[in-house]
Each structure stands twice: as C-alpha cells, then as structure tokens.
Short mmCIF file of C-alpha atoms in Angstrom, two decimals:
data_model
loop_
_atom_site.label_atom_id
_atom_site.label_comp_id
_atom_site.label_asym_id
_atom_site.label_seq_id
_atom_site.Cartn_x
_atom_site.Cartn_y
_atom_site.Cartn_z
CA MET X 1 19.55 124.47 -91.46
CA SER X 2 17.25 121.46 -91.21
CA TYR X 3 16.11 119.52 -88.16
CA ARG X 4 13.82 116.61 -87.54
CA PHE X 5 11.83 116.53 -84.33
CA LEU X 6 10.81 113.53 -82.30
CA LYS X 7 7.07 113.88 -81.96
CA PRO X 8 5.94 113.92 -78.30
CA VAL X 9 3.00 111.82 -77.18
CA ALA X 10 1.86 114.00 -74.28
CA ASN X 11 -1.58 114.82 -75.60
CA SER X 12 -2.58 111.25 -76.42
CA VAL X 13 -1.92 109.61 -73.07
CA LYS X 14 -3.81 109.98 -69.82
CA GLY X 15 -1.23 108.64 -67.41
CA ARG X 16 1.97 106.60 -67.53
CA MET X 17 4.15 104.36 -65.43
CA PHE X 18 7.86 104.88 -65.86
CA LYS X 19 10.66 102.67 -64.63
CA ASN X 20 14.40 102.90 -64.33
CA HIS X 21 16.52 99.87 -63.44
CA THR X 22 19.61 100.41 -61.32
CA VAL X 23 19.80 96.90 -59.90
CA SER X 24 18.04 93.82 -61.21
CA GLU X 25 16.13 93.15 -57.98
CA LYS X 26 14.54 96.61 -57.70
CA VAL X 27 12.24 98.57 -59.98
CA PHE X 28 11.94 102.31 -59.41
CA ASN X 29 8.56 103.65 -60.53
CA GLU X 30 6.95 107.00 -61.05
CA LEU X 31 3.37 107.70 -62.05
CA ILE X 32 3.61 110.74 -64.30
CA ALA X 33 0.70 112.70 -65.71
CA SER X 34 0.65 113.76 -69.34
CA LYS X 35 2.03 117.23 -68.59
CA SER X 36 5.12 115.71 -66.90
CA SER X 37 4.10 116.30 -63.28
CA VAL X 38 5.03 113.53 -60.85
CA VAL X 39 1.89 112.11 -59.22
CA GLU X 40 3.39 109.31 -57.13
CA THR X 41 6.63 107.37 -56.68
CA ALA X 42 7.25 103.79 -55.59
CA GLU X 43 9.86 101.06 -55.37
CA PHE X 44 9.20 97.32 -55.48
CA GLY X 45 10.86 94.05 -56.34
CA LEU X 46 11.43 92.21 -59.60
CA ASN X 47 11.74 88.46 -59.06
CA GLY X 48 13.13 87.03 -62.26
CA LYS X 49 10.52 88.02 -64.82
CA VAL X 50 7.63 88.87 -62.49
CA PHE X 51 6.95 91.71 -60.05
CA ASP X 52 6.44 91.02 -56.37
CA GLN X 53 2.91 91.25 -54.95
CA LYS X 54 3.38 94.85 -53.84
CA GLY X 55 4.40 95.83 -57.37
CA GLU X 56 1.50 94.05 -59.05
CA ASN X 57 -1.04 95.60 -56.68
CA LEU X 58 0.40 99.07 -57.17
CA LEU X 59 0.44 98.86 -60.97
CA ILE X 60 -3.15 97.60 -61.01
CA GLU X 61 -4.13 100.58 -58.83
CA TRP X 62 -2.28 103.08 -61.05
CA VAL X 63 -3.82 101.72 -64.23
CA GLY X 64 -7.23 101.88 -62.57
CA ARG X 65 -6.79 105.58 -61.86
CA ALA X 66 -6.60 106.29 -65.58
CA GLY X 67 -10.11 104.94 -66.12
CA ASP X 68 -10.80 104.77 -69.83
CA GLY X 69 -7.69 106.78 -70.66
CA ARG X 70 -4.67 105.44 -72.46
CA VAL X 71 -1.74 104.21 -70.37
CA VAL X 72 1.79 103.65 -71.64
CA PHE X 73 4.49 101.76 -69.74
CA ALA X 74 7.75 103.60 -70.45
CA ILE X 75 10.66 101.33 -69.54
CA GLY X 76 14.32 102.31 -69.57
CA ASN X 77 16.47 100.31 -71.98
CA GLY X 78 19.24 99.60 -69.45
CA LYS X 79 19.78 96.80 -66.96
CA ALA X 80 16.81 94.43 -66.42
CA SER X 81 14.84 96.20 -69.14
CA LEU X 82 13.79 93.00 -70.91
CA GLU X 83 12.83 91.32 -67.62
CA THR X 84 10.64 94.29 -66.71
CA GLN X 85 9.00 94.29 -70.14
CA MET X 86 8.25 90.58 -69.73
CA ALA X 87 6.85 91.17 -66.24
CA VAL X 88 4.42 93.74 -67.64
CA ALA X 89 3.54 91.37 -70.51
CA THR X 90 2.83 88.61 -67.98
CA MET X 91 0.41 90.84 -66.06
CA ILE X 92 -1.39 91.69 -69.30
CA ARG X 93 -1.50 88.04 -70.38
CA PHE X 94 -3.10 86.97 -67.08
CA GLY X 95 -5.70 89.75 -67.26
CA LYS X 96 -4.41 91.85 -64.34
CA PHE X 97 -5.43 94.85 -66.43
CA GLY X 98 -6.54 95.37 -70.02
CA PRO X 99 -4.22 95.45 -73.04
CA ARG X 100 -1.58 98.17 -72.70
CA VAL X 101 1.38 99.30 -74.73
CA VAL X 102 5.05 99.51 -73.80
CA SER X 103 7.75 101.87 -75.03
CA THR X 104 11.44 101.43 -74.31
CA VAL X 105 13.17 104.75 -73.66
CA PRO X 106 16.94 105.40 -73.92
CA GLU X 107 18.51 105.85 -70.49
CA ASN X 108 21.52 107.79 -71.81
CA GLY X 109 22.56 110.40 -69.27
CA ALA X 110 19.71 109.73 -66.82
CA SER X 111 22.03 108.65 -64.00
CA LYS X 112 24.39 111.58 -64.63
CA TYR X 113 21.45 114.00 -64.58
CA SER X 114 20.02 112.52 -61.36
CA ILE X 115 22.97 113.70 -59.23
CA THR X 116 23.27 117.22 -60.64
CA PRO X 117 22.24 120.37 -58.74
CA LEU X 118 19.65 120.92 -61.47
CA ALA X 119 18.01 117.57 -60.69
CA GLU X 120 18.06 118.33 -56.96
CA GLU X 121 16.33 121.64 -57.63
CA ASP X 122 13.86 120.12 -60.08
CA LEU X 123 13.04 117.04 -57.97
CA PRO X 124 13.88 117.80 -54.31
CA ASN X 125 13.50 115.20 -51.56
CA MET X 126 13.81 112.39 -54.07
CA PRO X 127 16.66 109.84 -54.30
CA PRO X 128 18.77 109.77 -57.50
CA THR X 129 17.30 106.44 -58.63
CA GLN X 130 13.80 107.87 -58.68
CA ARG X 131 15.00 111.06 -60.37
CA SER X 132 16.39 108.86 -63.14
CA ALA X 133 13.01 107.17 -63.48
CA VAL X 134 11.27 110.54 -63.76
CA SER X 135 13.75 111.68 -66.41
CA ILE X 136 13.14 108.53 -68.46
CA GLY X 137 9.38 108.96 -68.24
CA ARG X 138 9.45 112.61 -69.21
CA ARG X 139 11.57 111.80 -72.27
CA LEU X 140 8.61 109.94 -73.71
CA ILE X 141 6.25 112.86 -73.06
CA ASP X 142 8.41 115.63 -74.53
CA PRO X 143 11.95 114.59 -75.52
CA MET X 144 13.44 118.03 -76.18
CA ALA X 145 12.16 119.47 -72.90
CA GLU X 146 14.00 116.73 -71.00
CA TYR X 147 17.14 116.13 -73.06
CA VAL X 148 18.04 119.83 -72.89
CA LYS X 149 18.79 119.29 -69.17
CA ILE X 150 21.61 116.85 -69.91
CA GLU X 151 25.11 117.71 -71.07
CA PRO X 152 25.59 116.51 -74.67
CA LYS X 153 28.69 114.48 -73.77
CA HIS X 154 26.54 112.27 -71.50
CA LEU X 155 23.97 111.39 -74.17
CA GLY X 156 26.13 108.65 -75.69
CA MET X 157 25.42 109.57 -79.32
CA GLY X 158 28.26 109.03 -81.79
CA MET X 159 31.79 108.04 -80.78
CA TYR X 160 33.85 111.12 -79.96
CA GLN X 161 31.66 113.37 -77.81
CA HIS X 162 34.15 113.18 -74.90
CA SER X 163 36.97 114.36 -77.18
CA VAL X 164 35.16 117.49 -78.35
CA ASN X 165 35.68 120.82 -76.61
CA ALA X 166 32.95 120.91 -73.93
CA LYS X 167 32.27 124.63 -74.35
CA LYS X 168 31.83 124.32 -78.12
CA LEU X 169 29.59 121.29 -77.63
CA SER X 170 27.34 123.25 -75.24
CA GLU X 171 27.25 126.22 -77.61
CA ALA X 172 26.24 123.92 -80.46
CA LEU X 173 23.46 122.47 -78.31
CA ALA X 174 22.17 125.95 -77.44
CA LEU X 175 22.16 126.91 -81.13
CA VAL X 176 20.29 123.78 -82.20
CA VAL X 177 17.69 124.17 -79.44
CA ARG X 178 17.07 127.82 -80.33
CA GLU X 179 16.69 126.91 -84.01
CA CYS X 180 14.24 124.13 -83.13
CA VAL X 181 12.24 126.43 -80.87
CA SER X 182 12.09 129.08 -83.58
CA MET X 183 10.85 126.59 -86.18
CA ARG X 184 8.35 124.64 -84.08
CA GLY X 185 7.69 126.52 -80.86
CA VAL X 186 7.38 124.94 -77.42
CA ASP X 187 4.34 123.64 -75.58
CA VAL X 188 3.87 125.88 -72.54
CA ASN X 189 1.95 123.14 -70.74
CA VAL X 190 4.78 120.60 -70.94
CA ALA X 191 8.08 122.45 -71.50
CA SER X 192 10.68 122.48 -68.74
CA VAL X 193 12.26 125.62 -67.31
CA GLN X 194 15.51 124.67 -69.05
CA LEU X 195 13.79 124.64 -72.44
CA LEU X 196 11.65 127.72 -71.85
CA GLU X 197 14.64 129.84 -70.86
CA LYS X 198 16.05 129.30 -74.35
CA VAL X 199 13.01 130.93 -75.94
CA CYS X 200 13.64 134.43 -77.26
CA GLY X 201 12.31 136.96 -74.73
CA LEU X 202 12.50 134.62 -71.73
CA ASN X 203 15.25 134.10 -69.18
CA LYS X 204 15.67 131.70 -66.27
CA LYS X 205 13.57 133.85 -63.94
CA THR X 206 10.62 134.40 -66.28
CA ALA X 207 10.76 130.78 -67.49
CA ALA X 208 10.47 129.64 -63.86
CA GLY X 209 7.63 132.14 -63.42
CA LEU X 210 5.80 130.65 -66.39
CA VAL X 211 6.09 127.15 -64.95
CA ALA X 212 4.88 128.47 -61.57
CA LEU X 213 1.86 130.06 -63.26
CA ARG X 214 1.16 126.78 -65.05
CA GLU X 215 1.24 124.91 -61.74
CA GLN X 216 -0.99 127.51 -60.11
CA LEU X 217 -3.64 127.42 -62.84
CA GLY X 218 -3.43 123.72 -63.61
CA ARG X 219 -2.68 124.49 -67.26
CA ILE X 220 -2.19 127.53 -69.50
CA SER X 221 -5.32 128.02 -71.63
CA SER X 222 -4.25 130.89 -73.86
CA ARG X 223 -1.36 133.16 -74.74
CA GLU X 224 -3.19 135.97 -72.97
CA GLU X 225 -2.67 134.17 -69.66
CA ILE X 226 1.10 134.25 -70.23
CA LYS X 227 0.97 138.00 -69.66
CA GLY X 228 0.35 137.16 -66.00
CA VAL X 229 3.88 135.83 -65.53
CA LYS X 230 5.64 137.93 -62.90
CA GLY X 231 8.47 139.98 -64.41
CA LEU X 232 7.38 139.44 -68.02
CA GLY X 233 6.95 142.89 -69.55
CA ALA X 234 5.12 143.88 -72.71
CA LYS X 235 8.31 143.86 -74.80
CA SER X 236 9.38 140.44 -73.58
CA PHE X 237 5.90 139.06 -74.24
CA GLU X 238 6.06 140.46 -77.76
CA GLN X 239 9.35 138.63 -78.32
CA CYS X 240 8.30 135.24 -76.93
CA ALA X 241 4.58 134.99 -77.71
CA GLY X 242 4.95 133.48 -81.18
CA PHE X 243 7.17 130.67 -79.91
CA LEU X 244 4.92 129.61 -77.02
CA ILE X 245 2.35 127.09 -78.24
CA VAL X 246 -0.81 126.47 -76.19
CA THR X 247 -2.07 122.95 -76.86
CA ASP X 248 -5.56 121.65 -76.20
CA ALA X 249 -6.40 120.46 -72.71
CA CYS X 250 -5.79 116.77 -72.07
CA GLU X 251 -8.91 114.89 -71.06
CA ASN X 252 -7.12 113.84 -67.95
CA GLY X 253 -8.26 113.06 -64.46
CA LEU X 254 -4.68 113.51 -63.22
CA ASP X 255 -4.09 116.95 -64.68
CA GLY X 256 -7.03 118.92 -63.37
CA PRO X 257 -6.60 122.53 -62.24
CA LYS X 258 -5.56 123.03 -58.66
CA LYS X 259 -7.98 125.85 -58.10
CA LYS X 260 -10.77 127.65 -59.87
CA LYS X 261 -9.67 130.28 -62.31
CA LYS X 262 -11.22 132.89 -64.52
CA LYS X 263 -12.41 131.33 -67.76
CA VAL X 264 -10.43 132.47 -70.78
CA ALA X 265 -11.78 132.08 -74.32
CA SER X 266 -9.85 129.54 -76.36
CA GLU X 267 -7.99 130.89 -79.40
CA PRO X 268 -7.21 128.19 -82.03
CA LEU X 269 -4.37 130.30 -83.44
CA ASP X 270 -2.57 129.96 -80.09
CA ARG X 271 -1.70 126.43 -81.26
CA THR X 272 0.34 127.81 -84.17
CA ILE X 273 3.66 129.68 -84.44
CA ILE X 274 1.83 132.75 -85.75
CA HIS X 275 2.38 135.79 -83.54
CA PRO X 276 -0.72 137.29 -81.84
CA SER X 277 -0.06 140.60 -83.61
CA GLN X 278 -0.68 138.77 -86.91
CA TYR X 279 -3.92 137.04 -85.93
CA GLY X 280 -5.99 139.55 -87.91
CA VAL X 281 -4.03 138.79 -91.07
CA ALA X 282 -4.28 135.06 -90.37
CA ARG X 283 -8.08 135.21 -89.98
CA SER X 284 -8.36 137.20 -93.21
CA LEU X 285 -6.30 134.62 -95.12
CA LEU X 286 -8.34 131.75 -93.74
CA SER X 287 -11.58 133.53 -94.61
CA ARG X 288 -10.45 133.94 -98.22
CA VAL X 289 -10.11 130.18 -98.57
CA GLY X 290 -13.38 129.42 -96.79
CA LEU X 291 -11.98 128.53 -93.38
CA ARG X 292 -12.13 129.77 -89.80
CA PRO X 293 -9.47 129.37 -87.09
CA SER X 294 -11.70 126.77 -85.44
CA ASP X 295 -11.36 124.61 -88.59
CA LEU X 296 -7.65 124.09 -87.91
CA PRO X 297 -5.92 121.75 -88.43
CA CYS X 298 -7.14 121.30 -92.01
CA GLN X 299 -5.61 118.68 -94.31
CA ASP X 300 -5.78 120.77 -97.48
CA LEU X 301 -4.89 124.09 -95.82
CA VAL X 302 -1.57 124.39 -97.68
CA VAL X 303 -3.18 123.72 -101.07
CA ARG X 304 -5.90 126.28 -100.40
CA LEU X 305 -3.52 129.00 -99.23
CA GLN X 306 -1.07 128.45 -102.07
CA SER X 307 -3.91 128.96 -104.54
CA LEU X 308 -4.10 132.62 -103.47
CA THR X 309 -2.22 134.87 -105.88
CA ASP X 310 -3.07 138.42 -104.84
CA VAL X 311 -1.47 138.68 -101.39
CA THR X 312 0.41 141.44 -99.60
CA LEU X 313 3.91 141.00 -98.18
CA GLU X 314 2.52 140.54 -94.65
CA GLU X 315 -0.06 138.04 -95.88
CA ALA X 316 2.68 136.12 -97.69
CA THR X 317 4.69 135.97 -94.45
CA VAL X 318 1.75 134.58 -92.47
CA ARG X 319 0.94 132.15 -95.27
CA ASP X 320 4.51 130.85 -95.11
CA LEU X 321 4.07 130.23 -91.37
CA PHE X 322 0.90 128.26 -92.06
CA CYS X 323 2.59 126.31 -94.85
CA THR X 324 5.95 125.65 -93.21
CA GLU X 325 6.52 121.92 -93.20
CA ILE X 326 8.21 120.71 -90.05
CA LYS X 327 10.00 117.41 -90.55
CA THR X 328 8.73 115.40 -87.63
CA LEU X 329 9.78 111.92 -86.68
CA PRO X 330 6.90 109.65 -85.66
CA PRO X 331 6.19 109.13 -81.96
CA PRO X 332 8.29 106.50 -80.19
CA ASP X 333 7.35 102.93 -81.10
CA LEU X 334 4.72 101.52 -78.76
CA MET X 335 5.02 97.74 -78.48
CA VAL X 336 2.21 95.31 -77.84
CA GLU X 337 4.50 92.26 -77.58
CA ILE X 338 7.99 91.58 -76.24
CA ARG X 339 10.53 89.98 -78.59
CA LYS X 340 13.70 88.02 -77.85
CA ILE X 341 16.64 87.77 -80.24
CA ALA X 342 16.28 83.98 -80.25
CA SER X 343 12.75 84.33 -81.64
CA LEU X 344 13.88 86.28 -84.72
CA ASN X 345 14.19 84.54 -88.08
CA VAL X 346 16.57 85.24 -90.96
CA GLY X 347 14.73 87.26 -93.60
CA GLU X 348 12.14 88.53 -91.12
CA GLN X 349 11.21 92.19 -91.42
CA VAL X 350 11.19 94.22 -88.21
CA VAL X 351 10.57 97.85 -87.39
CA GLY X 352 13.54 99.38 -85.58
CA ARG X 353 14.51 102.77 -84.16
CA VAL X 354 18.03 104.01 -84.83
CA ALA X 355 19.62 104.29 -81.37
CA ASN X 356 23.14 105.36 -82.36
CA GLN X 357 25.22 106.09 -85.45
CA VAL X 358 28.91 105.17 -85.58
CA GLU X 359 31.57 104.89 -88.29
CA PHE X 360 30.88 101.24 -89.04
CA GLY X 361 27.08 101.43 -89.08
CA LEU X 362 24.00 101.85 -86.93
CA PHE X 363 22.80 100.35 -83.68
CA VAL X 364 19.07 99.72 -83.93
CA ASP X 365 16.55 99.15 -81.14
CA ILE X 366 14.21 96.39 -82.35
CA GLY X 367 12.49 95.80 -79.02
CA ALA X 368 14.70 92.83 -78.09
CA GLU X 369 17.12 92.42 -75.19
CA LYS X 370 19.87 94.38 -76.94
CA SER X 371 20.31 96.62 -79.94
CA ALA X 372 21.09 95.05 -83.30
CA LEU X 373 23.86 96.17 -85.65
CA ALA X 374 23.14 97.39 -89.16
CA HIS X 375 26.60 97.36 -90.77
CA ARG X 376 27.37 100.19 -93.17
CA SER X 377 27.97 97.67 -95.98
CA ASN X 378 24.26 96.84 -95.81
CA LEU X 379 23.03 100.45 -95.71
CA ARG X 380 22.06 102.83 -98.45
CA GLN X 381 23.07 106.48 -98.44
CA PRO X 382 22.06 108.75 -96.87
CA TYR X 383 22.18 106.98 -93.52
CA PRO X 384 19.02 107.41 -91.41
CA GLU X 385 19.24 109.79 -88.46
CA VAL X 386 19.27 108.83 -84.80
CA GLY X 387 15.65 108.41 -83.72
CA ALA X 388 14.39 107.42 -87.17
CA SER X 389 12.06 104.40 -87.34
CA LEU X 390 12.56 102.16 -90.37
CA MET X 391 11.90 98.66 -91.64
CA PHE X 392 14.91 96.33 -91.40
CA VAL X 393 15.57 92.74 -92.48
CA ILE X 394 17.30 90.17 -90.23
CA LEU X 395 20.46 88.84 -91.97
CA ASN X 396 22.39 86.83 -89.38
CA PRO X 397 21.06 83.64 -87.81
CA PRO X 398 19.26 84.52 -84.56
CA ARG X 399 21.39 81.99 -82.63
CA LYS X 400 24.21 84.52 -82.78
CA GLU X 401 24.28 86.94 -79.89
CA GLU X 402 24.33 90.02 -82.10
CA SER X 403 21.72 90.24 -84.83
CA VAL X 404 22.75 92.00 -88.03
CA LEU X 405 20.19 93.95 -90.02
CA ASN X 406 19.82 95.06 -93.58
CA ARG X 407 17.87 98.16 -94.44
#
C-alpha cells in the first residue's frame, strides 16, 4: 500500500494569520502559532479589495509580533478569497509590512466541522465562523492532523462520496490514517487528539492526556517525557513510542513554555520512526558508517548504510527504517503575487496544485479566482494525485471564464 503525504510547514513558520470568508463584507481572522495553538481571534471588514482601518492596524500588529520570523497568510479558497488576497497584496505593495507570502487553503468541510460537537469541544466559546478560520489555518500547519476531524463525505474530493456507504467510508479513512501513521509517525508537538488516538497504543483518553502534557510543558522535548502522560502504562508506551516523533523546537516567540520545567537531554533519534528499544542498534549502525545521531539528517545516509554487508537481522530491520523512502508531496504553494484569469496568456506555463479529480479530468488551483480545468484528453497517464503540484500550460484564451490547462 502506497501513500503520499502533504508535507506540513509547521517548523518553518513563526506565526500565521488565517482567514475564512463566510460573507464578502467580513473577514474572520485567527493568529495561530506554529504548533496550532490559537493566540488571538478577530473580525473586521473587507471593503472591496482593501481591509478597513481596524483590519489593517491589527494585521500590522500581528506581523510585528513575529519579529524576524516568517509569516504566512493562509487564506481560504472560498467566497471573497481573491479579494482578500488582493487586500493583503495591497498592504504589502504600500509597505504596511515587509514582503510576505500567501497560501490558499481548501475550505472543504470547514463549515461542516465548525458546528460539530467535536469543534465545540476543541474550540469552546468561539462562534462557528471563527472555528472555520482556525480549521483552515491548521490545515496549512499539519494537514493530516486537521483533516482527520472531518467526515470524508464532506471533503468534496471525487464525485460520489455521498453515494458510498458512510460506515465503509469511515472505516477506509481509519485504515488509511493508521497506515500513514505507521509509515511516517506523528509530530507530538502538533498532532491533534483525533490523530493521536489513532496511534497504536493510544486511545482517546491518553491522546487527550498527551495534548494536556504538551500544553502544560509548552512543548514535548523527548520521548521520555511522554511517559509522564497520565494513564499511559509501560506496555502502551512500548506500543506507541516508535510512532510519536519529537521535532526540534521552533524558534518562536509565540510558542514558549508556559512554565519552567526540568531540562531533558535532546535525543536526535526521537525525530525518527525507530523505536527507543532499538536506539543501541541504531547508534552502532551509524558508528560503522562514521556518523553519530547528532549528524542526522545526512544526505548520503542511505548510500552509507546500504554499503554495509555484514549485518544481523535486527540491524537490517533498523537499517530499513533509516532507509525507508516516504513519498512526500512538497509543502503547499506559497505565492508572492496574486494572479487573475484575465492576466493569463495562451501557452503560458503555470504551477498548479491538483484540487480535485473527476471522471472528465482535474480541477487545478493556479492561484487565480477559480480553479482551472485540465481535461482528461490533455493529460498523460497516470493522472496526478489530489494535492500534487505540477507545471501546466494554458490552452484556452484567458478571456473565457474557465481556463483549460495542458499538463
């Protein structure tokens, strides 16, 4: 079974502004730190293609909080999306803050999620419109952690999801998520309760306990700290430890620890899917090829390890974990300019992200006001997957409302 993962951008961004558009006159905003915690919420006006004064002042303040860190504007691709993108571009053009990047994020299922009991539990005392904005923002940080909260039939992928047996659809989702978790692991400093509870050895209670521990400490620094989760016994830890990845701390003024904690030595192998019980074997293998755990990641690690011939069965197993190639889609496209369909030229090459796959072709997000159609007659087999970023060529004259692409 093969999967491709959408690469999250959590560890490269200091803070983000996320917006969801429910009516064209209002913009619902959330300032979200790089570990998905909501820092602040706001609502202000969108007058045509510019924000009102309150909105401009607030965005300038939020960007200022990030200091020298990277800020990404994540904007839902629904109603008033293009107008909001242009409003941000206008602020950048007039020097309201330095150059920033924008990413459009699919809104599929955000409104449905915002009125569920799960959303009320996850984001209490928050109106549905702002919950939708949070969901959209978190999708950019860690897609799988957020999409797992939404019923598959509400994601709008394909054509017949509402005709499929709902129980079988949910079972298929659970299977795919477990397979993905087993192959890649989950980031304990970003993953939602809904994703963590699907990890072998965890359940809803211990997953919630892990998130509570993360909030208490500010961030999880090592797998050893996971043992402090209330209700997580030695056997359960043994089952889940290899799937829980501990990423490096974000250099982030928004994500600092909430209280002082006992310093725990960093273990580079905690960033891999190698189980703690196999760390000794892993260190031995690395030593044989002239490396230490602190040297990871290493570009020629696979070549070095595969050059070893005299290995035991356990060493071969650990080597396979080091060498397993995970097919990862690139991070979401970050735009530095806003395009309109009318500005496109026939024959022009554009980078697009496959938004949906249907019988007659693909709908592709090219950063314009609506998705373009790549008809199946212009596509080569195999068709690219949803989420894939590819180079396309504009075929139809841009004066037509729907642009047609050739891959």
